[in-house]
GROMACS .gro file of C-alpha atoms in nm:
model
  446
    1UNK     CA    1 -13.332   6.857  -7.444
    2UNK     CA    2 -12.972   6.901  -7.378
    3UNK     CA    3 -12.933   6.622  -7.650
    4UNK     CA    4 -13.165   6.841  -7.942
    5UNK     CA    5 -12.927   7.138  -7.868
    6UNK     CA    6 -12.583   7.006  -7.914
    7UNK     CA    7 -12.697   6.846  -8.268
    8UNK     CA    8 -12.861   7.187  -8.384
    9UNK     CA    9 -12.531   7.316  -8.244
   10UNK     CA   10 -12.301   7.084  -8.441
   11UNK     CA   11 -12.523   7.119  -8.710
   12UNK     CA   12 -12.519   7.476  -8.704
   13UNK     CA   13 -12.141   7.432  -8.723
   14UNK     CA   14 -12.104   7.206  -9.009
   15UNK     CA   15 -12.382   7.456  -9.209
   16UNK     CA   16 -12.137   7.765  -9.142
   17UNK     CA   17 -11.814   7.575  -9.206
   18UNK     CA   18 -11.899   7.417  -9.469
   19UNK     CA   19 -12.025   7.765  -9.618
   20UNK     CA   20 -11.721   7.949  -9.560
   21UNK     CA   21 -11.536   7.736  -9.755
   22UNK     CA   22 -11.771   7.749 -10.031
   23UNK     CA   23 -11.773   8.169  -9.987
   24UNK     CA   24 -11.376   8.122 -10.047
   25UNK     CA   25 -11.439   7.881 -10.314
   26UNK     CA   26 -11.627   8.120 -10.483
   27UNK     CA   27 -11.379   8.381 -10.475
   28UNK     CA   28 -11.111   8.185 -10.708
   29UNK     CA   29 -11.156   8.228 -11.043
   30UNK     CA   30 -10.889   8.051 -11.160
   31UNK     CA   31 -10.571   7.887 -10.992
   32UNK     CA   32 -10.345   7.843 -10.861
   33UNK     CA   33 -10.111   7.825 -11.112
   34UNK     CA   34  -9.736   7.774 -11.058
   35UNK     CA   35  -9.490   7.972 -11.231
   36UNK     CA   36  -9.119   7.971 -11.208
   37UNK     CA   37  -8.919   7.728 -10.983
   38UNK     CA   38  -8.562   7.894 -10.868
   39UNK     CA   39  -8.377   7.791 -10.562
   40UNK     CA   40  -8.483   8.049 -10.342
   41UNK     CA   41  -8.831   8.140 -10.468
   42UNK     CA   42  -9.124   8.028 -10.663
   43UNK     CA   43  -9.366   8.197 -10.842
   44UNK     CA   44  -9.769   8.143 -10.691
   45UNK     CA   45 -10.014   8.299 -10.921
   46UNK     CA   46 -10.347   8.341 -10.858
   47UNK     CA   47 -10.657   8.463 -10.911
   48UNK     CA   48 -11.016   8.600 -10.764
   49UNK     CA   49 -11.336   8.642 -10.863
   50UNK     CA   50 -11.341   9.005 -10.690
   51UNK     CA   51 -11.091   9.203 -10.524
   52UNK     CA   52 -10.939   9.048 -10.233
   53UNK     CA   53 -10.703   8.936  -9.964
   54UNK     CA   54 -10.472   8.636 -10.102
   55UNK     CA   55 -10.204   8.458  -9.930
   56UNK     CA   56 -10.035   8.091  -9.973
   57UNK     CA   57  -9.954   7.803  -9.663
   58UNK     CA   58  -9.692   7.582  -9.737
   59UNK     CA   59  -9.483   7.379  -9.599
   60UNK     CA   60  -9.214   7.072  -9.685
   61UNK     CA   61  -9.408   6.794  -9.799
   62UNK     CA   62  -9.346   6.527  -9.561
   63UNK     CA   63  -9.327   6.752  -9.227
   64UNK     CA   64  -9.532   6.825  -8.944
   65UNK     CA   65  -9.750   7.174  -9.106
   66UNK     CA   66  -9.789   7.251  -8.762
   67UNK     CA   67  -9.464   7.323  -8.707
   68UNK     CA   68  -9.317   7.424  -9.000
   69UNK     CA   69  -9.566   7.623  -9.207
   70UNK     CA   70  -9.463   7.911  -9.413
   71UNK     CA   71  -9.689   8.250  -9.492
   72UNK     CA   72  -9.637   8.462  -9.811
   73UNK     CA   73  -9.689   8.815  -9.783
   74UNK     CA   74 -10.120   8.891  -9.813
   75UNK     CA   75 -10.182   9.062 -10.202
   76UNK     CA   76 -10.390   9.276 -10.281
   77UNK     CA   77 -10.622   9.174 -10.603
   78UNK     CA   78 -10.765   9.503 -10.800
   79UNK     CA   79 -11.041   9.516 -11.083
   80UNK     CA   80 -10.766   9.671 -11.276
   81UNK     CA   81 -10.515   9.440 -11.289
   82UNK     CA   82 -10.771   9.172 -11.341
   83UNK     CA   83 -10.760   9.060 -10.974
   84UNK     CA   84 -10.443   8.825 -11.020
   85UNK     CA   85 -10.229   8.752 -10.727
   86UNK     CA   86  -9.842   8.707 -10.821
   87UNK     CA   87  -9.733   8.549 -10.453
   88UNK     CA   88  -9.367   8.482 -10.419
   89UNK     CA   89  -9.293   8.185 -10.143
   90UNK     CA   90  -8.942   8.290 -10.054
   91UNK     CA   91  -8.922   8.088  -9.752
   92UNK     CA   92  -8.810   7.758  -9.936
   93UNK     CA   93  -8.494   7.527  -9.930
   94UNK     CA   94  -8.361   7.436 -10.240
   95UNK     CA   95  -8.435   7.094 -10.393
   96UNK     CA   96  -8.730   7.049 -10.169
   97UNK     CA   97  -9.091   6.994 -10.251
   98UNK     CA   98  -9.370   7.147 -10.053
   99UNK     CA   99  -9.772   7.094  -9.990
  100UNK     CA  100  -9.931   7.448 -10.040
  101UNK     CA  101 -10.286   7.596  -9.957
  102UNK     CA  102 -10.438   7.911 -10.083
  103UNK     CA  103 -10.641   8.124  -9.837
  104UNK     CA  104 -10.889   8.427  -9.953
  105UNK     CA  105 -11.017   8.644  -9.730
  106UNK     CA  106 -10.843   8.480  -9.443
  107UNK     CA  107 -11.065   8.205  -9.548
  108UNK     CA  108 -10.847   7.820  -9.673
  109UNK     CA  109 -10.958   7.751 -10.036
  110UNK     CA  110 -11.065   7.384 -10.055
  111UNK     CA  111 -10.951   7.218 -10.386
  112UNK     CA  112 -10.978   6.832 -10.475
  113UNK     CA  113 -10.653   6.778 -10.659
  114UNK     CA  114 -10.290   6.825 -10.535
  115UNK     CA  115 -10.141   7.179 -10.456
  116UNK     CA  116  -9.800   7.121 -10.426
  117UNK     CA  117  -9.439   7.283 -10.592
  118UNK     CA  118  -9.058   7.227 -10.616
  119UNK     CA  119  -8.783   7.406 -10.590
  120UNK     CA  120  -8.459   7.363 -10.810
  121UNK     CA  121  -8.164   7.177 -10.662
  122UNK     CA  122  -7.853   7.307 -10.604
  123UNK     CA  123  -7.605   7.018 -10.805
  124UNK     CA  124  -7.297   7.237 -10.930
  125UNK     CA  125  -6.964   7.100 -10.801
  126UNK     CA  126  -7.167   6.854 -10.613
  127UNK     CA  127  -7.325   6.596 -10.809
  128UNK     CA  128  -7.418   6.545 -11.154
  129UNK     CA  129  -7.740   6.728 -11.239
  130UNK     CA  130  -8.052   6.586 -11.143
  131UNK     CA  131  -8.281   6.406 -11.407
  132UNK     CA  132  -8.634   6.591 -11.470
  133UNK     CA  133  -8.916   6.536 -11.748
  134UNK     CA  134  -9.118   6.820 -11.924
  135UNK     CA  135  -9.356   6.893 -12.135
  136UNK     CA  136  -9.420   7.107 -12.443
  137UNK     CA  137  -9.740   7.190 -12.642
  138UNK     CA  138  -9.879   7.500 -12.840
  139UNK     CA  139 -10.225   7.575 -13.004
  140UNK     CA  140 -10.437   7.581 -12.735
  141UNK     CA  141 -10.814   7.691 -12.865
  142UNK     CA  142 -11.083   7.683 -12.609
  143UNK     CA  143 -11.464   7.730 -12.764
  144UNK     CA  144 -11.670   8.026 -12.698
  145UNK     CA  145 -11.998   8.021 -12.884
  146UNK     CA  146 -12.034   8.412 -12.915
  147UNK     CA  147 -11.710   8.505 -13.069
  148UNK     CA  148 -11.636   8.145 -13.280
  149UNK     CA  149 -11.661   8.185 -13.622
  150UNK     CA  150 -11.981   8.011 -13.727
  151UNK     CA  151 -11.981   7.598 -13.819
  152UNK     CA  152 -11.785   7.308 -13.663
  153UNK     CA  153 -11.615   7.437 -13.363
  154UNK     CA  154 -11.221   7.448 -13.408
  155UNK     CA  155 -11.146   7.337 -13.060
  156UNK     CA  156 -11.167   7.026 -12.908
  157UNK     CA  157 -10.951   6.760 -12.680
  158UNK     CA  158 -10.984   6.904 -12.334
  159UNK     CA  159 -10.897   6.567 -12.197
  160UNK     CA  160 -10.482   6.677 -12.314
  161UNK     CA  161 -10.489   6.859 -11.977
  162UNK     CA  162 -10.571   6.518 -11.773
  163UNK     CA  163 -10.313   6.350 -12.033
  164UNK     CA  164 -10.005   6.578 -11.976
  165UNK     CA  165 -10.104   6.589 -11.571
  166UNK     CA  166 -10.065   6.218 -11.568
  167UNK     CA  167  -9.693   6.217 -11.695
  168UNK     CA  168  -9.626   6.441 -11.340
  169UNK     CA  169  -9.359   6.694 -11.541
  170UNK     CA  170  -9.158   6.918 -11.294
  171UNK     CA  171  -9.274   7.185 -11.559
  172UNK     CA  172  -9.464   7.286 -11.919
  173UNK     CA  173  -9.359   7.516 -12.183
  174UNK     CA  174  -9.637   7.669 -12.365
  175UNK     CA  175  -9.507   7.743 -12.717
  176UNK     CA  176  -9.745   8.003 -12.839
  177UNK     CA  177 -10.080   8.059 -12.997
  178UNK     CA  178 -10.157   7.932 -12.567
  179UNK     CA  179 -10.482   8.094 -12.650
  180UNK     CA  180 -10.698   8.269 -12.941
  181UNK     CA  181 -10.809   8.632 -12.960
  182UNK     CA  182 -11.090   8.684 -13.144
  183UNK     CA  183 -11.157   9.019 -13.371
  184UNK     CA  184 -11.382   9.068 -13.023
  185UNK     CA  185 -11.077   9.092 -12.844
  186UNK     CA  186 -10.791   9.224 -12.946
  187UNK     CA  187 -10.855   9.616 -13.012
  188UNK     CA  188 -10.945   9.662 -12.646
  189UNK     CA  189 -10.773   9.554 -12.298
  190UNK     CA  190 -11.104   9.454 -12.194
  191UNK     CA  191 -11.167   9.209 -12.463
  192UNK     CA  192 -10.819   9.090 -12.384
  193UNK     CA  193 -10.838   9.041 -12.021
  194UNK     CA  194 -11.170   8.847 -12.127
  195UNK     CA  195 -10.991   8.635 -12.397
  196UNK     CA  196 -10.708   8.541 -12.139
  197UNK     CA  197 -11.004   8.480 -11.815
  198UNK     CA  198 -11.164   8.262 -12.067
  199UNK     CA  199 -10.878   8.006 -12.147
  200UNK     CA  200 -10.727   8.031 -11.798
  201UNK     CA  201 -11.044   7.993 -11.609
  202UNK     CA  202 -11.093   7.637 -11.806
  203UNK     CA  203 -11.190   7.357 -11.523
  204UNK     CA  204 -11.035   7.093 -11.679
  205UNK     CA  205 -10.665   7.253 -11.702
  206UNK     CA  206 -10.707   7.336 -11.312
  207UNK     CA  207 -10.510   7.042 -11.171
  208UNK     CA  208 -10.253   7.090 -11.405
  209UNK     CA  209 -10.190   7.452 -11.334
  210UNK     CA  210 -10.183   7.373 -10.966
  211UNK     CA  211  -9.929   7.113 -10.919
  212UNK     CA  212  -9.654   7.207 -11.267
  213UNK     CA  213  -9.446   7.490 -11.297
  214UNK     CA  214  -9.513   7.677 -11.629
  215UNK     CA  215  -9.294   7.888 -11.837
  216UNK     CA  216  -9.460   8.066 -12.171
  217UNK     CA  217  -9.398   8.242 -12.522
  218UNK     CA  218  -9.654   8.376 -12.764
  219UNK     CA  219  -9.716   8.375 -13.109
  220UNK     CA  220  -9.948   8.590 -13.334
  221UNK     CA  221 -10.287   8.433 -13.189
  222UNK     CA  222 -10.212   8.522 -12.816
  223UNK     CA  223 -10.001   8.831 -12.921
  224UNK     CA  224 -10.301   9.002 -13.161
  225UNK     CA  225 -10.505   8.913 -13.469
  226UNK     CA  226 -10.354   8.637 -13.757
  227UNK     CA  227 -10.005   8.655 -13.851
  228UNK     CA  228  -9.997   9.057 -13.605
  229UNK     CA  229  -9.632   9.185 -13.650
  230UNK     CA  230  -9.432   9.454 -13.503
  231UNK     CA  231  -9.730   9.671 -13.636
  232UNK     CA  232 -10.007   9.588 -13.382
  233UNK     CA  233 -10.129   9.896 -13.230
  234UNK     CA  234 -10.191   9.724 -12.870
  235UNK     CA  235  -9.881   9.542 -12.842
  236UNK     CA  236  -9.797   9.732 -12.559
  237UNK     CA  237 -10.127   9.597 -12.368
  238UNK     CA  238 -10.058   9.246 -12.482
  239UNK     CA  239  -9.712   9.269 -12.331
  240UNK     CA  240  -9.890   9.368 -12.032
  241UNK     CA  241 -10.118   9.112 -11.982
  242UNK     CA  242  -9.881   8.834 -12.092
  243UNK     CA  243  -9.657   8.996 -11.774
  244UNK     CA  244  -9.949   8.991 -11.566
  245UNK     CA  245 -10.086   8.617 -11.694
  246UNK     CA  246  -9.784   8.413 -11.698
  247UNK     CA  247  -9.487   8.380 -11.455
  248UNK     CA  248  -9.168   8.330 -11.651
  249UNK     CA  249  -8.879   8.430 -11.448
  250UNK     CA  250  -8.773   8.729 -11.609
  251UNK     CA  251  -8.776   8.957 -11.966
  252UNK     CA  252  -8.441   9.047 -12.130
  253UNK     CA  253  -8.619   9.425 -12.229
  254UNK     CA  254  -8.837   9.588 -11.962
  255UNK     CA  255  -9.068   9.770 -12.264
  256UNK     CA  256  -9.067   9.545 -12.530
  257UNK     CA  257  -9.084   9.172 -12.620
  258UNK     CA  258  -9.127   8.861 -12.417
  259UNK     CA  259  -8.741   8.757 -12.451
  260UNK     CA  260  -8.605   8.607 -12.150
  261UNK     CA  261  -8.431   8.258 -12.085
  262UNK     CA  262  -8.477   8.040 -11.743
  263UNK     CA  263  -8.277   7.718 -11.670
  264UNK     CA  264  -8.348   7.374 -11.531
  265UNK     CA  265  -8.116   7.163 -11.385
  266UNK     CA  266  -7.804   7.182 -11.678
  267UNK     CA  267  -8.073   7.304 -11.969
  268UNK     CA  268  -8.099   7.656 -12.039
  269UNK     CA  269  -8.404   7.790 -12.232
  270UNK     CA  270  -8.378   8.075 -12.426
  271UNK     CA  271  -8.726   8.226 -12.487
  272UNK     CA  272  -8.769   8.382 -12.799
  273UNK     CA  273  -9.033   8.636 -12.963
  274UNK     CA  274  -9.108   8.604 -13.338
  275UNK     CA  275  -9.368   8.902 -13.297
  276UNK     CA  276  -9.274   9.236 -13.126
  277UNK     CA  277  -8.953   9.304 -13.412
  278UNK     CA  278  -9.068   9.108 -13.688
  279UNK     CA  279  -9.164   9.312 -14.026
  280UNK     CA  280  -9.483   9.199 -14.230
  281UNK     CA  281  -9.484   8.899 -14.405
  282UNK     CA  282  -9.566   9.080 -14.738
  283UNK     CA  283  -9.294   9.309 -14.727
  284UNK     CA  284  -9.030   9.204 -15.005
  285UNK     CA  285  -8.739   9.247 -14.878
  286UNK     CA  286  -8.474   8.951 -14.792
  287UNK     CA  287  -8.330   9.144 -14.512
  288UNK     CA  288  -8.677   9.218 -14.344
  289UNK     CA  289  -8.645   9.100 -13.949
  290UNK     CA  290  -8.801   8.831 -13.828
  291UNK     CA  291  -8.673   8.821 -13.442
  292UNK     CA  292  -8.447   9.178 -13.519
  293UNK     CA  293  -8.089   9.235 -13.501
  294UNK     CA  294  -8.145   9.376 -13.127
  295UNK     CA  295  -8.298   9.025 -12.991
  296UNK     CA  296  -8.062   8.827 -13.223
  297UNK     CA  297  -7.715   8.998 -13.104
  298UNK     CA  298  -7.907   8.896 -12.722
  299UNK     CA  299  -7.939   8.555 -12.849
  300UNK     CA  300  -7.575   8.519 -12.985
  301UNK     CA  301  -7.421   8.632 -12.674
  302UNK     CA  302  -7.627   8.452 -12.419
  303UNK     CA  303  -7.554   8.149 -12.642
  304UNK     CA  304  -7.232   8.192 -12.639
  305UNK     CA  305  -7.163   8.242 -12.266
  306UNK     CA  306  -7.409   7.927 -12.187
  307UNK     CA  307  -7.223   7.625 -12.013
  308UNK     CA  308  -7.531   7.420 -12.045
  309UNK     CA  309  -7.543   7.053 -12.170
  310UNK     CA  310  -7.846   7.146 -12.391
  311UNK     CA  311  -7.926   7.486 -12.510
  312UNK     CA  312  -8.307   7.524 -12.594
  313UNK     CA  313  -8.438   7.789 -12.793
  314UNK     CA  314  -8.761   7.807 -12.807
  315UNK     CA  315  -9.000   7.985 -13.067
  316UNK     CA  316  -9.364   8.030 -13.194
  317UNK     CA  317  -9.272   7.978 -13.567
  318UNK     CA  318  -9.012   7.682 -13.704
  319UNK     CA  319  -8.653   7.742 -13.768
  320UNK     CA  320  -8.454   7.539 -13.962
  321UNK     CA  321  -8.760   7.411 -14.235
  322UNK     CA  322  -8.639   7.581 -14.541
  323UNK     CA  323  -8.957   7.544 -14.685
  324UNK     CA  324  -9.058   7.901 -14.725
  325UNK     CA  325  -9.446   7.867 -14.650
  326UNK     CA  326  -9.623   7.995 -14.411
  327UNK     CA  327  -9.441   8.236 -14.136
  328UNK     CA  328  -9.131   8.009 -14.122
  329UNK     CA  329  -8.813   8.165 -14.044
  330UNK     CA  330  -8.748   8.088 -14.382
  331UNK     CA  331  -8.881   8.368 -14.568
  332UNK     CA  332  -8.666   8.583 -14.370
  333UNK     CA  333  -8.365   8.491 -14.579
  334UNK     CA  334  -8.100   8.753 -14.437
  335UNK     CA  335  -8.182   8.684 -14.067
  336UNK     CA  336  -8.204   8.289 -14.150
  337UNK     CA  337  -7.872   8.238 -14.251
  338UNK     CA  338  -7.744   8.492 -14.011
  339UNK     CA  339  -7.871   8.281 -13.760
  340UNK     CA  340  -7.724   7.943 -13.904
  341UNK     CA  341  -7.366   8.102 -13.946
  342UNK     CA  342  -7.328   8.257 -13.621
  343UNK     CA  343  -7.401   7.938 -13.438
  344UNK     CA  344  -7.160   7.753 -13.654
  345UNK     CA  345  -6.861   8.049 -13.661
  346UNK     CA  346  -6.922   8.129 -13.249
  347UNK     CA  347  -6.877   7.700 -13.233
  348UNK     CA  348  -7.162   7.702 -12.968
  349UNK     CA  349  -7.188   7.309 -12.865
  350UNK     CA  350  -7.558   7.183 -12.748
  351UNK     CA  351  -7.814   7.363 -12.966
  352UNK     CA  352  -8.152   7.248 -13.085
  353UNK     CA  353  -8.489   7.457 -13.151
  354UNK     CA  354  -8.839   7.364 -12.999
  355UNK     CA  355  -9.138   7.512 -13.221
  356UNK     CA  356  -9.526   7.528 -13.237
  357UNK     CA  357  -9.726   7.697 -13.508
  358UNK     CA  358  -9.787   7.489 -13.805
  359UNK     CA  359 -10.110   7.228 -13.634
  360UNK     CA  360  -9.898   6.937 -13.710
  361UNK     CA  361  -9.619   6.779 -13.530
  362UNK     CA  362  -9.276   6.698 -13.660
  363UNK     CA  363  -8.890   6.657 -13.608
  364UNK     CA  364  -8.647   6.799 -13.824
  365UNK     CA  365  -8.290   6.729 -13.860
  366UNK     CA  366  -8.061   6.996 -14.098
  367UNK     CA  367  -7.700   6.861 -14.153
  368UNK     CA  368  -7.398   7.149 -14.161
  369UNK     CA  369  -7.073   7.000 -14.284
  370UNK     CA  370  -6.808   7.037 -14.022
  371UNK     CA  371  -6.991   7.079 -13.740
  372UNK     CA  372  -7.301   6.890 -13.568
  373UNK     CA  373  -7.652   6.856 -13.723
  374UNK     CA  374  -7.924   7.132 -13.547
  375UNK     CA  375  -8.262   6.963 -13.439
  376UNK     CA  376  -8.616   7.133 -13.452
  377UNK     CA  377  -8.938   6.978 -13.257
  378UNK     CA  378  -9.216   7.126 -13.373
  379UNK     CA  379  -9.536   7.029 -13.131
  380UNK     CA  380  -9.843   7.169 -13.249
  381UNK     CA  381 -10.167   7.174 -13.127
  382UNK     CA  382 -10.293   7.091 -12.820
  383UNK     CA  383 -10.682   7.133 -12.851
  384UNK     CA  384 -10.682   7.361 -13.186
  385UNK     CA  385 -10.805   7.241 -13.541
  386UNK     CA  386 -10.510   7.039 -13.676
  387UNK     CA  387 -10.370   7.056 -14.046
  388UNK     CA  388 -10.135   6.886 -14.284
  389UNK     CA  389  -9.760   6.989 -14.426
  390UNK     CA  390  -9.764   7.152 -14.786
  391UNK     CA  391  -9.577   6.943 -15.033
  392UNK     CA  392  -9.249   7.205 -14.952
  393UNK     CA  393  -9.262   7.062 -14.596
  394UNK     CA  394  -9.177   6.736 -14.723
  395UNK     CA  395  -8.826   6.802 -14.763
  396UNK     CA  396  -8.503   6.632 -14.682
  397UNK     CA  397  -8.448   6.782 -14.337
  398UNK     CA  398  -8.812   6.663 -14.203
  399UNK     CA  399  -8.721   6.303 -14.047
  400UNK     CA  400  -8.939   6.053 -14.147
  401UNK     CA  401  -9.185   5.897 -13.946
  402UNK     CA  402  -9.255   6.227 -13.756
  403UNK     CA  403  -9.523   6.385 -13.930
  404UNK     CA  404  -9.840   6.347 -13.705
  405UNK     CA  405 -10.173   6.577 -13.771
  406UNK     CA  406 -10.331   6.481 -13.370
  407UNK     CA  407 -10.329   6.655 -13.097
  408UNK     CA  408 -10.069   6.581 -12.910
  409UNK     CA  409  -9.778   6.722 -12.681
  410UNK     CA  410  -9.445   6.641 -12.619
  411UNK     CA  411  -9.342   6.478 -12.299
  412UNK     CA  412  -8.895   6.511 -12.269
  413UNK     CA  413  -8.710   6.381 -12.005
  414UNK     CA  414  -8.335   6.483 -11.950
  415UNK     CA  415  -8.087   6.202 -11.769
  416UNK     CA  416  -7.728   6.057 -11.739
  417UNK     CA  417  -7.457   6.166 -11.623
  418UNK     CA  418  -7.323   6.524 -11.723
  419UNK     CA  419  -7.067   6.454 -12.021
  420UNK     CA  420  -7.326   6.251 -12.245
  421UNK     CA  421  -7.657   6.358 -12.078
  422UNK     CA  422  -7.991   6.217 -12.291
  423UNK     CA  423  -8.246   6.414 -12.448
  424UNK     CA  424  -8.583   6.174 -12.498
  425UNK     CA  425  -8.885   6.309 -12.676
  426UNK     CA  426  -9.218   6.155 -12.697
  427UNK     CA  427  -9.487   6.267 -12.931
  428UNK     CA  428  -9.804   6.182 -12.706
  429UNK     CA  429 -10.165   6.178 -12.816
  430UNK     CA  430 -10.471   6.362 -12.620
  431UNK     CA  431 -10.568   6.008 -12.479
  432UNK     CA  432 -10.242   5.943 -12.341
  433UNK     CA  433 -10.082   5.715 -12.685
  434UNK     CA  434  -9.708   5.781 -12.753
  435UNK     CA  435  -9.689   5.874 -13.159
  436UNK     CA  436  -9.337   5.864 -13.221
  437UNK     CA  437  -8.998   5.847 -13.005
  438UNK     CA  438  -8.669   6.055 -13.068
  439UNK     CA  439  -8.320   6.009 -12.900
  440UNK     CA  440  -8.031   6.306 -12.874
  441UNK     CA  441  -7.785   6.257 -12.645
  442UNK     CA  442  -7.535   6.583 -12.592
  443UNK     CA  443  -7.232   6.485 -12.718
  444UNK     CA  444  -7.403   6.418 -13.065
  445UNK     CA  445  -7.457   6.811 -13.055
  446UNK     CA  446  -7.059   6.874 -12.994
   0.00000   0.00000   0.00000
């Protein structure tokens, strides 16, 4: 008898154990994602199915978590901020990785992939800086049957996620158009918040959101409708909600724009936005603004005071194409040049332009007598329709052998020694197939 009680007991025990975890399990709706990396702080993100109590566990991977476990501060999640968690774990050594676990409720969150993040090392005067990898992709379309325009879906490739998570990058830029609002969607915050729930809460990007830090822009998709420009009624909302999606480390204007720069190691990333100052694309007018003379004169000085070995600016739309098709900076003639002579006349070493947009996937090389040549990778899509250059793209800057119309992201890795560090792109497939190979090293950009 005393037998039959202690196994209805232990069952009884395994039944409600093995339910609260599935009660907390059912209170994520997406997550954890990891957003900046900084040597004092990192950037959790989370978030529930219903408002409730969120806090993060971690400790240094490696060590006893029994003796050296951390506790972030317990959020609050709230209907109206679309019960996201932005945790901070400021309890972190720098150049360290830790093991993390989310708790709900006071409840621990059960996932079957790693939960673990970094912080940035601290190499100045020390050492020279540490070699890291990265990734890049833009276009990301995720099927919904209800809002899709009728016929052959336009989104497809899920399997990228598993792809990019298998190259273990310390982080992922997503270059724009990182999801699609639909004419659902974007006259109302609601069908916003659903739009952005609906790409974020995809299962098969989970692991990948867990374990790699990611830094964002937008473009017109994930900003409002096709080719939206300073114009959009609800920009303000969108800014909100790309605040409250992402977690980039900061925003050069508090009201406006998604500007804002982070750096990694000796790379500095300067985060542009081709939407919130940008006149229409009809208007005829070669001095029309395309990023604005406000987020230019930004760009110019933050340029110019950069020490870093490579200085990436990144944007939704390509830069130095001069084909003038499409929303290329290009058919903003005024700001174009203005951009090309101020990097020349300020003599800013270590430039070169990353770029989504076009559904195809290129490398572009412009030559400017007496000074180095400027470099643009454009990566584009991840799981959205792909497309084909116009006979204008086929011009004498576009490097041959680059062109690629698959889905496909770009995996970088920076290394060597600080005077001639080594930029290496690969053009990578959704299955995992490397497309093409480039090679910049940073005194070729002096």
């Amino acid at each position: 008898m005393q037998s039959t009680n202690k196994i209805r007991l232990i069952l009884l025990c395994l039944f409600f154990g093995i339910s609260a975890i599935f009660s907390a399990w059912a209170q994520v709706k997406s997550g954890p994602m990891l957003g900046y990396s900084e040597m004092k702080e990192v950037l959790i993100w989370v978030q529930t199915q219903k408002p409730a109590q969120v806090q993060i566990k971690y400790w240094e991977k490696g060590s006893d978590a029994n003796k050296s476990i951390h506790l972030s501060s317990s959020i609050s999640t709230q209907k109206s901020q679309a019960n996201i968690a932005r945790i901070i774990a400021d309890e972190v050594s720098m150049g360290k990785k830790y093991t993390y676990e989310v708790w709900v409720n006071n409840k621990k969150v059960n996932f079957d992939y790693p939960l673990e993040f970094q912080t940035q090392a601290l190499w100045q005067y020390r050492t020279d800086p540490p070699n890291f990898q990265f990734v890049v992709g833009s276009c990301n379309y995720i099927n919904e049957e209800a809002t899709d325009r009728p016929g052959r879906p336009y989104g497809g490739a899920d399997e990228i996620y598993k792809a990019i998570y298998d190259k273990k990058p310390d982080f992922m830029i997503w270059g724009g158009d990182n999801f699609y609002y639909r004419e659902a969607d974007w006259n109302t915050r609601t069908g916003m918040i659903h739009r952005n729930d609906h790409t974020r809460g995809q299962k098969s990007v989970q692991p990948l959101l867990a374990s790699t830090h990611h830094y964002a822009i937008w473009d017109d998709h994930d900003y409002g409708p096709n080719d939206a420009d300073r114009s959009f009624a609800l920009k303000h909302t969108s800014l909100e909600l790309f605040k409250l999606y992402w977690g980039n480390p900061n925003f050069v204007y508090p009201n406006e724009a998604v500007t804002g720069m982070f750096q990694w190691a000796d790379v500095e990333f300067f985060m542009m936005d081709d939407r919130w100052f940008k006149a229409p694309n009809d208007e005829k007018n070669p001095a029309k603004d395309y990023f604005g003379q406000k987020q230019l004169q930004w760009l110019f000085d933050a340029l110019t005071t950069s020490r870093a070995s490579f200085k990436i600016i990144v944007n939704g739309g390509q830069v130095i194409n001069p084909a003038k098709v499409f929303e290329n900076m290009a058919n903003y003639e005024q700001e174009h040049n203005q951009l090309l002579k101020e990097i020349k006349n300020r003599n800013i070493p270590g430039v070169l332009f990353i770029s989504g947009d076009r559904h195809w996937s290129s490398f572009w090389k412009m030559e400017r007598p007496g000074t180095y040549p400027l470099f643009d990778l454009t990566v584009s899509p991840l799981t959205a329709g792909t497309a084909k250059p116009t006979p204008e793209d086929l011009n004498k800057t576009l490097v041959p052998g680059t062109v690629s119309d698959q889905r496909a992201f770009a995996h970088i890795s920076v290394s060597g020694p600080l005077k001639d560090r080594i930029l290496e792109i690969n053009l990578v497939n959704s299955e995992g197939k490397e497309l093409w190979k480039q090679r910049i090293t940073s005194s070729q950009l002096k």
